[in-house]
CSV table of C-alpha atoms in Angstrom, one decimal:
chain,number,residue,atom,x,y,z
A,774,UNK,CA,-99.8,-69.2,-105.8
A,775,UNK,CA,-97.4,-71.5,-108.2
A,776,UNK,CA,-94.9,-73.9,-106.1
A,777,UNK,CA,-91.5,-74.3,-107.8
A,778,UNK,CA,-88.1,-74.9,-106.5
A,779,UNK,CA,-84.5,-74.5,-107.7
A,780,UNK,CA,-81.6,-77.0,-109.0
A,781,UNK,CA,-78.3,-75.2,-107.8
A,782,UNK,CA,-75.0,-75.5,-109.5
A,783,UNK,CA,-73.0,-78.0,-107.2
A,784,UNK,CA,-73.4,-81.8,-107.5
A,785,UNK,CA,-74.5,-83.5,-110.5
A,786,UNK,CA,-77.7,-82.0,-112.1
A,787,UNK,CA,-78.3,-85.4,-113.9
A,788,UNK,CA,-79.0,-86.7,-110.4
A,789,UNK,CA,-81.3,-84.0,-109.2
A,790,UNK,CA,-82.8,-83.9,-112.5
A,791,UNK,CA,-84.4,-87.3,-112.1
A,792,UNK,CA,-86.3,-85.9,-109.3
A,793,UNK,CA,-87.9,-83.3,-110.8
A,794,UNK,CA,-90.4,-85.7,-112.7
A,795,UNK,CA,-91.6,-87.2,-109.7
A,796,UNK,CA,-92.3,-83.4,-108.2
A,797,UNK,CA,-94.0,-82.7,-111.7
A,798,UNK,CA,-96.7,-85.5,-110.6
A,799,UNK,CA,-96.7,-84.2,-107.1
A,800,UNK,CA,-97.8,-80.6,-108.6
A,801,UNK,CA,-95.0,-79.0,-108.7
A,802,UNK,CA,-95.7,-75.5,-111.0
A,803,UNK,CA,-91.9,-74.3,-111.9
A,804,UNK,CA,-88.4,-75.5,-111.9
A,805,UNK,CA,-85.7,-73.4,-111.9
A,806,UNK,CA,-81.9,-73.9,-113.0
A,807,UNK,CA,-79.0,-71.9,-111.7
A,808,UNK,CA,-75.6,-71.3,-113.7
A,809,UNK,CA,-73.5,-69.5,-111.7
A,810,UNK,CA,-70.1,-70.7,-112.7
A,811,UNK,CA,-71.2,-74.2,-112.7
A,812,UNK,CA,-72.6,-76.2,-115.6
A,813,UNK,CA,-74.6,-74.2,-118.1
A,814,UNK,CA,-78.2,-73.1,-117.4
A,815,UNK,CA,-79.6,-74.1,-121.2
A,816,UNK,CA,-77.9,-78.0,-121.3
A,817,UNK,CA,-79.9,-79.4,-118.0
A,818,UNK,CA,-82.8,-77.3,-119.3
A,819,UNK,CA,-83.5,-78.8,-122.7
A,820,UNK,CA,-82.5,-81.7,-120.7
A,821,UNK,CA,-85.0,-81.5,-118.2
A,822,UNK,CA,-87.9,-80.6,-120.8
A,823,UNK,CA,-87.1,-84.3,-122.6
A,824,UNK,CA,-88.0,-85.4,-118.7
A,825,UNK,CA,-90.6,-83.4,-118.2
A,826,UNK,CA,-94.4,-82.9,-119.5
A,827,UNK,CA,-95.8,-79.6,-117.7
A,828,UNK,CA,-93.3,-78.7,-115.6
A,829,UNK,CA,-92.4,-75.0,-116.6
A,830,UNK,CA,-88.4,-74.6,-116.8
A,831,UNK,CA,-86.9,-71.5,-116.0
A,832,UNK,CA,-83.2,-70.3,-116.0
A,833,UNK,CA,-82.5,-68.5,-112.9
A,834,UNK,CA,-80.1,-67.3,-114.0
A,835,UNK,CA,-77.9,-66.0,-116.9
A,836,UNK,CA,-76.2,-63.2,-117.1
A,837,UNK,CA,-76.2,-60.5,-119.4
A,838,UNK,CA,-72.5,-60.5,-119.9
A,839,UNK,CA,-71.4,-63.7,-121.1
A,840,UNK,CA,-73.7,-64.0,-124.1
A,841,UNK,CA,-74.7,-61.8,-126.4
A,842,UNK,CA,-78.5,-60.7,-127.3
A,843,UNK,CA,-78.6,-62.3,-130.2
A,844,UNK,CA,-77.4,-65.6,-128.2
A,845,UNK,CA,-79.9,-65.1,-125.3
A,846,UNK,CA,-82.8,-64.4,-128.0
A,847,UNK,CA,-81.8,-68.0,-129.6
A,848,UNK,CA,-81.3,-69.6,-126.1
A,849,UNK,CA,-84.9,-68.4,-125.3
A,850,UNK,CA,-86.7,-69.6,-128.7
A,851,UNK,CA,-84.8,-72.7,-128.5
A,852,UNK,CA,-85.8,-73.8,-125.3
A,853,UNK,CA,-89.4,-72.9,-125.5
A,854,UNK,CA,-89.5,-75.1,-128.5
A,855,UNK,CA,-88.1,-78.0,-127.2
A,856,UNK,CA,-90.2,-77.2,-124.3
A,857,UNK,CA,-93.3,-76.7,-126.2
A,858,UNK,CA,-93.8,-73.6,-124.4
A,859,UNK,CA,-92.8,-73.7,-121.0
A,860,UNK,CA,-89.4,-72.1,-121.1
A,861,UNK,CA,-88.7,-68.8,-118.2
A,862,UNK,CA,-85.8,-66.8,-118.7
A,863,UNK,CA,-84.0,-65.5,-115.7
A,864,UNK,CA,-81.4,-62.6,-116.3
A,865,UNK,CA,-79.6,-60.8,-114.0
A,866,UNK,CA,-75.7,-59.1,-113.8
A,867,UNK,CA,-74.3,-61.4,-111.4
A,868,UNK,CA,-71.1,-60.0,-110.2
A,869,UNK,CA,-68.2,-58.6,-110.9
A,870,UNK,CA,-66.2,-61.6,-109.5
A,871,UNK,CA,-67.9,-63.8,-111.8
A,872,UNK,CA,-68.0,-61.6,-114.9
A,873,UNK,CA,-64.6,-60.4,-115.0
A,874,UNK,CA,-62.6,-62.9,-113.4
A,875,UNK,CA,-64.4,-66.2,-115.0
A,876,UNK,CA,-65.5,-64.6,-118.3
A,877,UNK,CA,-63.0,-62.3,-118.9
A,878,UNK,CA,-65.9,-59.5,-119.4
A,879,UNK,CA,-66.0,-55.9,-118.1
A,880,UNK,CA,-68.4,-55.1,-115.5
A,881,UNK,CA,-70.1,-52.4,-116.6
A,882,UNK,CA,-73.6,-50.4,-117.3
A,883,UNK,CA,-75.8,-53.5,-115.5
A,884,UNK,CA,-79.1,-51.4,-115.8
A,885,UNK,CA,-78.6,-50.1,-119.4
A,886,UNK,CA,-77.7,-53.5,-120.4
A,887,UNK,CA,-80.4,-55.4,-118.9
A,888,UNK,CA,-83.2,-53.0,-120.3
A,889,UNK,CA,-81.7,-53.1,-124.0
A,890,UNK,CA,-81.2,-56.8,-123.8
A,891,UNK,CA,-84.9,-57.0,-122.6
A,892,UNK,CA,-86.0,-54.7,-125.4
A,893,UNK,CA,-83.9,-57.0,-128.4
A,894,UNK,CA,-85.2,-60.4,-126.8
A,895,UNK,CA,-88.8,-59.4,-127.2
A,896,UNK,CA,-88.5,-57.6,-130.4
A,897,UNK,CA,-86.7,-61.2,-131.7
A,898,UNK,CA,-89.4,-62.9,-130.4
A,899,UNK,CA,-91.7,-61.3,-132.1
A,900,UNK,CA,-89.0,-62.0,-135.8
A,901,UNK,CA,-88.7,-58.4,-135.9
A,902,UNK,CA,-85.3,-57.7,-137.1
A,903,UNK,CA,-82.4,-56.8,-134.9
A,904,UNK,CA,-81.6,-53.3,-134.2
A,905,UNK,CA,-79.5,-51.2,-131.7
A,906,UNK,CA,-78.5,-48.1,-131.0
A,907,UNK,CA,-77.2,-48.0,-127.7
A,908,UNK,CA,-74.7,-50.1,-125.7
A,909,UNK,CA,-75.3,-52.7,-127.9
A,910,UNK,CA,-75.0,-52.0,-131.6
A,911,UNK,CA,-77.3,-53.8,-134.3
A,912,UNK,CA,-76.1,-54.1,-136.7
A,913,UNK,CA,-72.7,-53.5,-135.9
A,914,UNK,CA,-71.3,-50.6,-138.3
A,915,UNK,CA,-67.2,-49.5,-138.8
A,916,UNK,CA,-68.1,-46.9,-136.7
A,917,UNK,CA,-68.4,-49.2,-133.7
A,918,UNK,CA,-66.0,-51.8,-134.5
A,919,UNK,CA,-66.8,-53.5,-137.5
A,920,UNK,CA,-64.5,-55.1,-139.4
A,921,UNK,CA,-66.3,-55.6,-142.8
A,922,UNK,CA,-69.4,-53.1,-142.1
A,923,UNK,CA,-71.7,-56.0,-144.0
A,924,UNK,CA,-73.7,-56.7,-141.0
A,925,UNK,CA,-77.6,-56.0,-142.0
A,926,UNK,CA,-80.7,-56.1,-139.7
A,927,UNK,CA,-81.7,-60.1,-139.2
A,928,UNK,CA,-84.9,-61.8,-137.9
A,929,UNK,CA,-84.5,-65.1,-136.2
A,930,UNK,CA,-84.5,-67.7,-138.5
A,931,UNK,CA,-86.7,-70.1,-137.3
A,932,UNK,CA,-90.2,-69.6,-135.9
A,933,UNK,CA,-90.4,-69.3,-132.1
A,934,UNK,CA,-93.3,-71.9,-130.2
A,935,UNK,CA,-94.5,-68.6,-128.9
A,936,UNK,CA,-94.1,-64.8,-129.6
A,937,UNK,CA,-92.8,-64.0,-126.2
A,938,UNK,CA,-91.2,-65.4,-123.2
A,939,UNK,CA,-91.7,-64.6,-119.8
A,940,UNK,CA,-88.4,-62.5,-118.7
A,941,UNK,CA,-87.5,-62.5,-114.8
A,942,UNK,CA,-85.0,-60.6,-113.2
A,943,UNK,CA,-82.7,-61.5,-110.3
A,944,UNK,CA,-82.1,-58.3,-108.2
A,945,UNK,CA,-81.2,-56.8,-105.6
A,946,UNK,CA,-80.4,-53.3,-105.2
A,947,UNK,CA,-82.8,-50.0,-105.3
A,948,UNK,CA,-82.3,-49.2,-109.0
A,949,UNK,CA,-82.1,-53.0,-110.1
A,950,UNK,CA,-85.5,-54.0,-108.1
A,951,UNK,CA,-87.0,-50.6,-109.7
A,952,UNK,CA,-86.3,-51.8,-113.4
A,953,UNK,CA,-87.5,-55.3,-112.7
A,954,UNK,CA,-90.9,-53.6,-111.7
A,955,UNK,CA,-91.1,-51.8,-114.8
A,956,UNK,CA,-90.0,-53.8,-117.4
A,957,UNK,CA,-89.8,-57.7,-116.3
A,958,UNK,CA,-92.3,-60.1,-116.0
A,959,UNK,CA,-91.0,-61.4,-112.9
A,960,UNK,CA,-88.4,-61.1,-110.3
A,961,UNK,CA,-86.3,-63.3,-108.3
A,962,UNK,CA,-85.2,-62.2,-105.2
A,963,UNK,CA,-83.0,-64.0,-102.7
A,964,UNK,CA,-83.0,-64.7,-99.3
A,965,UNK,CA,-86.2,-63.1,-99.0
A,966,UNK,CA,-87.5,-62.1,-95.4
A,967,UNK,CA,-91.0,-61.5,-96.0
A,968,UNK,CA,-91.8,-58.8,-93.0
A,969,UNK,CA,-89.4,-57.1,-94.3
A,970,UNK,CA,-89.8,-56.8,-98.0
A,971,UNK,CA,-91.7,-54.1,-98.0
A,972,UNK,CA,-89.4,-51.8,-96.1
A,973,UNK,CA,-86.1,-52.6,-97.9
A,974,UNK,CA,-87.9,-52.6,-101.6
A,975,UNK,CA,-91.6,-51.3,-101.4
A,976,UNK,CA,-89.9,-47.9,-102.7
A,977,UNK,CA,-88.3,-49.0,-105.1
A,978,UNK,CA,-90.7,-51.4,-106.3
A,979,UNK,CA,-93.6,-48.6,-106.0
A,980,UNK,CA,-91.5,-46.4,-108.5
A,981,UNK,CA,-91.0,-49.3,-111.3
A,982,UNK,CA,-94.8,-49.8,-111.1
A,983,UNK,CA,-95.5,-46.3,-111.7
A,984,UNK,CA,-93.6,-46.5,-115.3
A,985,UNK,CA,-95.2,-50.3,-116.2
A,986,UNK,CA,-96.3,-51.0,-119.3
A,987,UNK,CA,-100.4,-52.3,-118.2
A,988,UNK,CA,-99.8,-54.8,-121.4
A,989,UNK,CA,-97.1,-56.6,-119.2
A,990,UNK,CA,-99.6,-56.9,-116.1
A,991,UNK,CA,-99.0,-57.6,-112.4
A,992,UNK,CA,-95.1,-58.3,-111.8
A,993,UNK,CA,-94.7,-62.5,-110.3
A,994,UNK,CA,-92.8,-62.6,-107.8
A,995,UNK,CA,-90.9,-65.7,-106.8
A,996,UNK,CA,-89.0,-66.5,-103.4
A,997,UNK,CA,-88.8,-69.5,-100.6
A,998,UNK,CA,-86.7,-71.0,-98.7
A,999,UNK,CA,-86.0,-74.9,-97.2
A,1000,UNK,CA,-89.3,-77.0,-96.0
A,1001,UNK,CA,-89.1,-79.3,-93.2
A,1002,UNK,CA,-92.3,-80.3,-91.8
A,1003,UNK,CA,-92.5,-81.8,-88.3
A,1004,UNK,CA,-92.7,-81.2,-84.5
A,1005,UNK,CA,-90.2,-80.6,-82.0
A,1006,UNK,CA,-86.3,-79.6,-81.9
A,1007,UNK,CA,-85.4,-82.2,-84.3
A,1008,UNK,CA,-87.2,-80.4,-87.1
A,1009,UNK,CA,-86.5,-76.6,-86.1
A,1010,UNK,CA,-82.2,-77.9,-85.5
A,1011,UNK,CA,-82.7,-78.8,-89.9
A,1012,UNK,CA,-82.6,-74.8,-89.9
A,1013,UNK,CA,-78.8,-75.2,-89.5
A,1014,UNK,CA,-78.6,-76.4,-92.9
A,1015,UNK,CA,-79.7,-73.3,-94.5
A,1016,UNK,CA,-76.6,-71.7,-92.5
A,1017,UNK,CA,-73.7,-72.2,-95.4
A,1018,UNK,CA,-75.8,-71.2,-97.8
A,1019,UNK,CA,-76.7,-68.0,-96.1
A,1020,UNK,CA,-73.0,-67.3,-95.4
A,1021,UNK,CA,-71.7,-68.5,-98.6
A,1022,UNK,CA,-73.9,-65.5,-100.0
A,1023,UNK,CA,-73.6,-62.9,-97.5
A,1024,UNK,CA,-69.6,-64.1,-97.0
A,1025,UNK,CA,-68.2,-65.3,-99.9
A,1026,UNK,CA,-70.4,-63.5,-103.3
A,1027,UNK,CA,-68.4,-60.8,-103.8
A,1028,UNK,CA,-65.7,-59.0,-102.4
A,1029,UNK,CA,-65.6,-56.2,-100.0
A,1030,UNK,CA,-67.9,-53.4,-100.8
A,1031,UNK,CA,-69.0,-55.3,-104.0
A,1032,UNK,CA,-71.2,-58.1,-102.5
A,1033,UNK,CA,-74.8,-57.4,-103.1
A,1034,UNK,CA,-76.3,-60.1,-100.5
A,1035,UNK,CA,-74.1,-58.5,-97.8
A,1036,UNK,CA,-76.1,-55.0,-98.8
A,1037,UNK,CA,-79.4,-56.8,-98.3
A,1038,UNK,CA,-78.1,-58.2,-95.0
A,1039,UNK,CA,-77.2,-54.9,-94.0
A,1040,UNK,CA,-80.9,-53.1,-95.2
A,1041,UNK,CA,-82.1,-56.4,-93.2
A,1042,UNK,CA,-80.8,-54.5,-90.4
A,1043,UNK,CA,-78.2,-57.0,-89.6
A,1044,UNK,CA,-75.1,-54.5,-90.1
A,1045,UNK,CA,-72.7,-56.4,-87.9
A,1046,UNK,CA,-73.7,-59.7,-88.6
A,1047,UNK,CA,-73.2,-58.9,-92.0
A,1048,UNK,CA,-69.6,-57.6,-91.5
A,1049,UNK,CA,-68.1,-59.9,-88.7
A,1050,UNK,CA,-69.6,-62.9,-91.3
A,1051,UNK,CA,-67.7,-61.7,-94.4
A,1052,UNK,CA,-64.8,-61.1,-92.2
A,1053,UNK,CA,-64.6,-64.9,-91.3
A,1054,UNK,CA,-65.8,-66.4,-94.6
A,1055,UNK,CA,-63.0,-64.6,-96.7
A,1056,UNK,CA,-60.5,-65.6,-94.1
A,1057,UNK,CA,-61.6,-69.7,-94.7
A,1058,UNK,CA,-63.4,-69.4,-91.5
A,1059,UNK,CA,-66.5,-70.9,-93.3
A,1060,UNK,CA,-67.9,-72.7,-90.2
A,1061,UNK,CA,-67.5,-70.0,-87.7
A,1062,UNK,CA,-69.2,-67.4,-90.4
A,1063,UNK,CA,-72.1,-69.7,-90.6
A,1064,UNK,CA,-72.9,-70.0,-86.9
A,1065,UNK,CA,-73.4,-66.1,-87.4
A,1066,UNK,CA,-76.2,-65.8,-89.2
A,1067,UNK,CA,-78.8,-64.7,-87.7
A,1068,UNK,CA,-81.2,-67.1,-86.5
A,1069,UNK,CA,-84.6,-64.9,-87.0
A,1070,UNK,CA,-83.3,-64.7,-90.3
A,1071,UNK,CA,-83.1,-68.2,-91.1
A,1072,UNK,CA,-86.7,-68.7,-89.8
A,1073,UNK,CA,-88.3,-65.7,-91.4
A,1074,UNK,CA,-86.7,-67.1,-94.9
A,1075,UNK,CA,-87.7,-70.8,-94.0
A,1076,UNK,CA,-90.3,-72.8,-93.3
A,1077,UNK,CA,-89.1,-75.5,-91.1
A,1078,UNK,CA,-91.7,-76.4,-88.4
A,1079,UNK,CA,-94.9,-77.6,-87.4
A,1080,UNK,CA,-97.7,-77.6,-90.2
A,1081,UNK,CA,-99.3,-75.0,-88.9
A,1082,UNK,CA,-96.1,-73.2,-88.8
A,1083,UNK,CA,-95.3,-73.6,-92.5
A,1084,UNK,CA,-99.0,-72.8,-93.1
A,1085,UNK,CA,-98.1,-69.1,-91.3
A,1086,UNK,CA,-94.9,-68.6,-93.2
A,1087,UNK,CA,-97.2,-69.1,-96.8
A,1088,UNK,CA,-99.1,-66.4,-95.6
A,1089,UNK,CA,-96.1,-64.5,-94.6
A,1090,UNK,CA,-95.3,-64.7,-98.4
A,1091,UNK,CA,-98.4,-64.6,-99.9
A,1092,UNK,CA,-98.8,-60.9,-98.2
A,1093,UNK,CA,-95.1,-60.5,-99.5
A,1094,UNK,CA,-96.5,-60.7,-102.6
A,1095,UNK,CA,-95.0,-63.6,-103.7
A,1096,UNK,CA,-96.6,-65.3,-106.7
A,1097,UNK,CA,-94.5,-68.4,-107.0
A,1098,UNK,CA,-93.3,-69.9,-103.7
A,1099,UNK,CA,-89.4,-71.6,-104.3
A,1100,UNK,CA,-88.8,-74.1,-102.0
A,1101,UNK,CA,-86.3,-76.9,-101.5
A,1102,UNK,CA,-88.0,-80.0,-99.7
A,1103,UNK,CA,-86.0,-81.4,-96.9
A,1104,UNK,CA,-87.2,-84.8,-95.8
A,1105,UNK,CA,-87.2,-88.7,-96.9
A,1106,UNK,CA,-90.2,-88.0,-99.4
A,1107,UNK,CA,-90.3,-84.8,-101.2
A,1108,UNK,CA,-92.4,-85.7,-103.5
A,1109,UNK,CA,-95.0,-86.2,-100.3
A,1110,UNK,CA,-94.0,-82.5,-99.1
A,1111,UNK,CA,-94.4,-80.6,-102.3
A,1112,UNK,CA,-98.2,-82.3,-102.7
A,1113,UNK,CA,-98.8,-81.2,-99.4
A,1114,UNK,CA,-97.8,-77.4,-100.1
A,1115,UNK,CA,-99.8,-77.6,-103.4
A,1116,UNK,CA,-102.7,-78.1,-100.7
A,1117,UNK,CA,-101.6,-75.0,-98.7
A,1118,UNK,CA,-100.8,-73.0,-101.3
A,1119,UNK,CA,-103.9,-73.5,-103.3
């Protein structure tokens, strides 16, 4: 089981960026960058690989609307070069908030698009020339919007550090978790309740397997929450930290009927918290939406408590089948914390 853990989007990534060595030396496997509609995935990741010396650096994640194939295929090569080999690239739709209201993008065809950007990522990868013949058209003829029709079948010009790049997948519904088991290396749920993994995806995930390519092997799997490691009330009260984030996602990603982490909330079996925390959140309640989430939630997600506690929760994950636990360390050394999970994790 790898250990990694995730820069978000707020704050100034130069800042947490300068921790991320020190968690390198503690063991720390992966580090993963989000985008959002923050700062730009690709910048603090060719930033981070000047910082870093083993430390693998994925994007987690962009999305498969803002930038075209051929762009995501040279974002890829680019940062496993400067890298020298240790770039992940997260993909995943995001939302139609996002896509259509910051990049001025139409929401459409998620699963059609993910698979064909999948399929021209590897294929540059491997300098095979660029070709489409589906959503995406390569090379672009008059037929489908061509201006000149001089467009001809290109390989990436320079020569990638490797011939392929791991490709994980950030999703979340039944048809998005079922494509991620068939065609992605890895996948990256979130706010992942362990117990409970199996009856909201195993279906879904069961079905992708069945149409897996053997050549792409066993899908990774990585999810986590906060760590806090201690005794006592003091400890278990840091859970109330994870509360914003929890409603941010289930309140605030998406509108009504078009958030995806209120859906998993829902298939959680929390149906009225779910509703009653949107509810507040979009009406600036923030605070009040918060206090709602559940708290078996939180602590299934987390692992805040006694050692032996945050030894149970590993487990909990490991029979998840998680691959890669994601964890934020809460505590005056993380460093310290991540060594001692490396332990636990094995």
């Amino acid at each position: 089981m790898k250990l990694s853990t995730m820069l978000m989007y707020d704050g100034n990534p130069r800042a947490a960026a300068d921790q991320v060595a020190a968690l390198e030396k503690a063991g720390l496997d992966t580090v993963w960058v989000a985008e959002a509609y923050g700062f730009d995935s690709p910048t603090l990741m060719g930033y981070l690989a000047a910082k870093t010396e083993t430390v693998e650096i994925g994007a987690a994640i962009l999305n498969i609307y803002s930038r075209t194939p051929g762009a995501l295929l040279q974002t890829a090569a680019g940062l496993d070069n400067v890298s020298g080999g240790r770039a992940l690239l997260g993909l995943g739709a995001s939302g139609p908030q996002v896509i259509e209201g910051f990049h001025g993008v139409p929401y459409e065809k998620p699963l059609t698009r993910t698979r064909e950007i999948i399929d021209i990522i590897r294929a540059g990868m491997r300098r095979e020339p660029l070709r489409a013949d589906g959503t995406f058209q390569l090379p672009l003829d008059k037929e489908h919007g061509a201006v000149t029709g001089l467009g001809k079948p290109l390989k990436l010009l320079t020569r990638p550090e490797r011939d392929s790049v791991p490709i994980y997948l950030a999703a979340l519904g039944q048809k998005n978790v079922e494509l991620a088991a068939e065609v992605a290396d890895g996948w990256l749920p979130h706010l992942f309740y362990p117990e409970k993994f199996s009856t909201v995806w195993g279906d879904a995930i069961k079905a992708g397997t069945a149409k897996r390519d053997a050549s792409l092997g066993p899908m990774n799997i990585v999810a986590g929450g906060m760590v806090a490691i201690g005794e006592g009330p003091d400890t278990k009260a840091l859970l109330d930290f994870a509360r914003p984030l929890f409603a941010l996602y289930v309140g605030g990603m998406g509108a009504k009927g078009k958030n995806f982490y209120n859906d998993v909330a829902r298939a959680y079996g929390y149906e009225d918290a779910a509703e009653r925390i949107q509810d507040l959140y979009l009406s600036g309640k923030k605070d009040e939406a918060a206090a709602l989430v559940p708290t078996e939630w939180l602590e299934a997600a987390n692992l805040v408590g006694p050692a032996s506690y945050v030894q149970e929760r590993i487990a909990a994950f490991k029979e998840a089948g998680v691959t890669s636990l994601n964890v934020t360390p809460v505590g005056d050394d993380p460093a310290a914390i991540v060594t001692q999970l490396k332990e636990w994790v094995g």
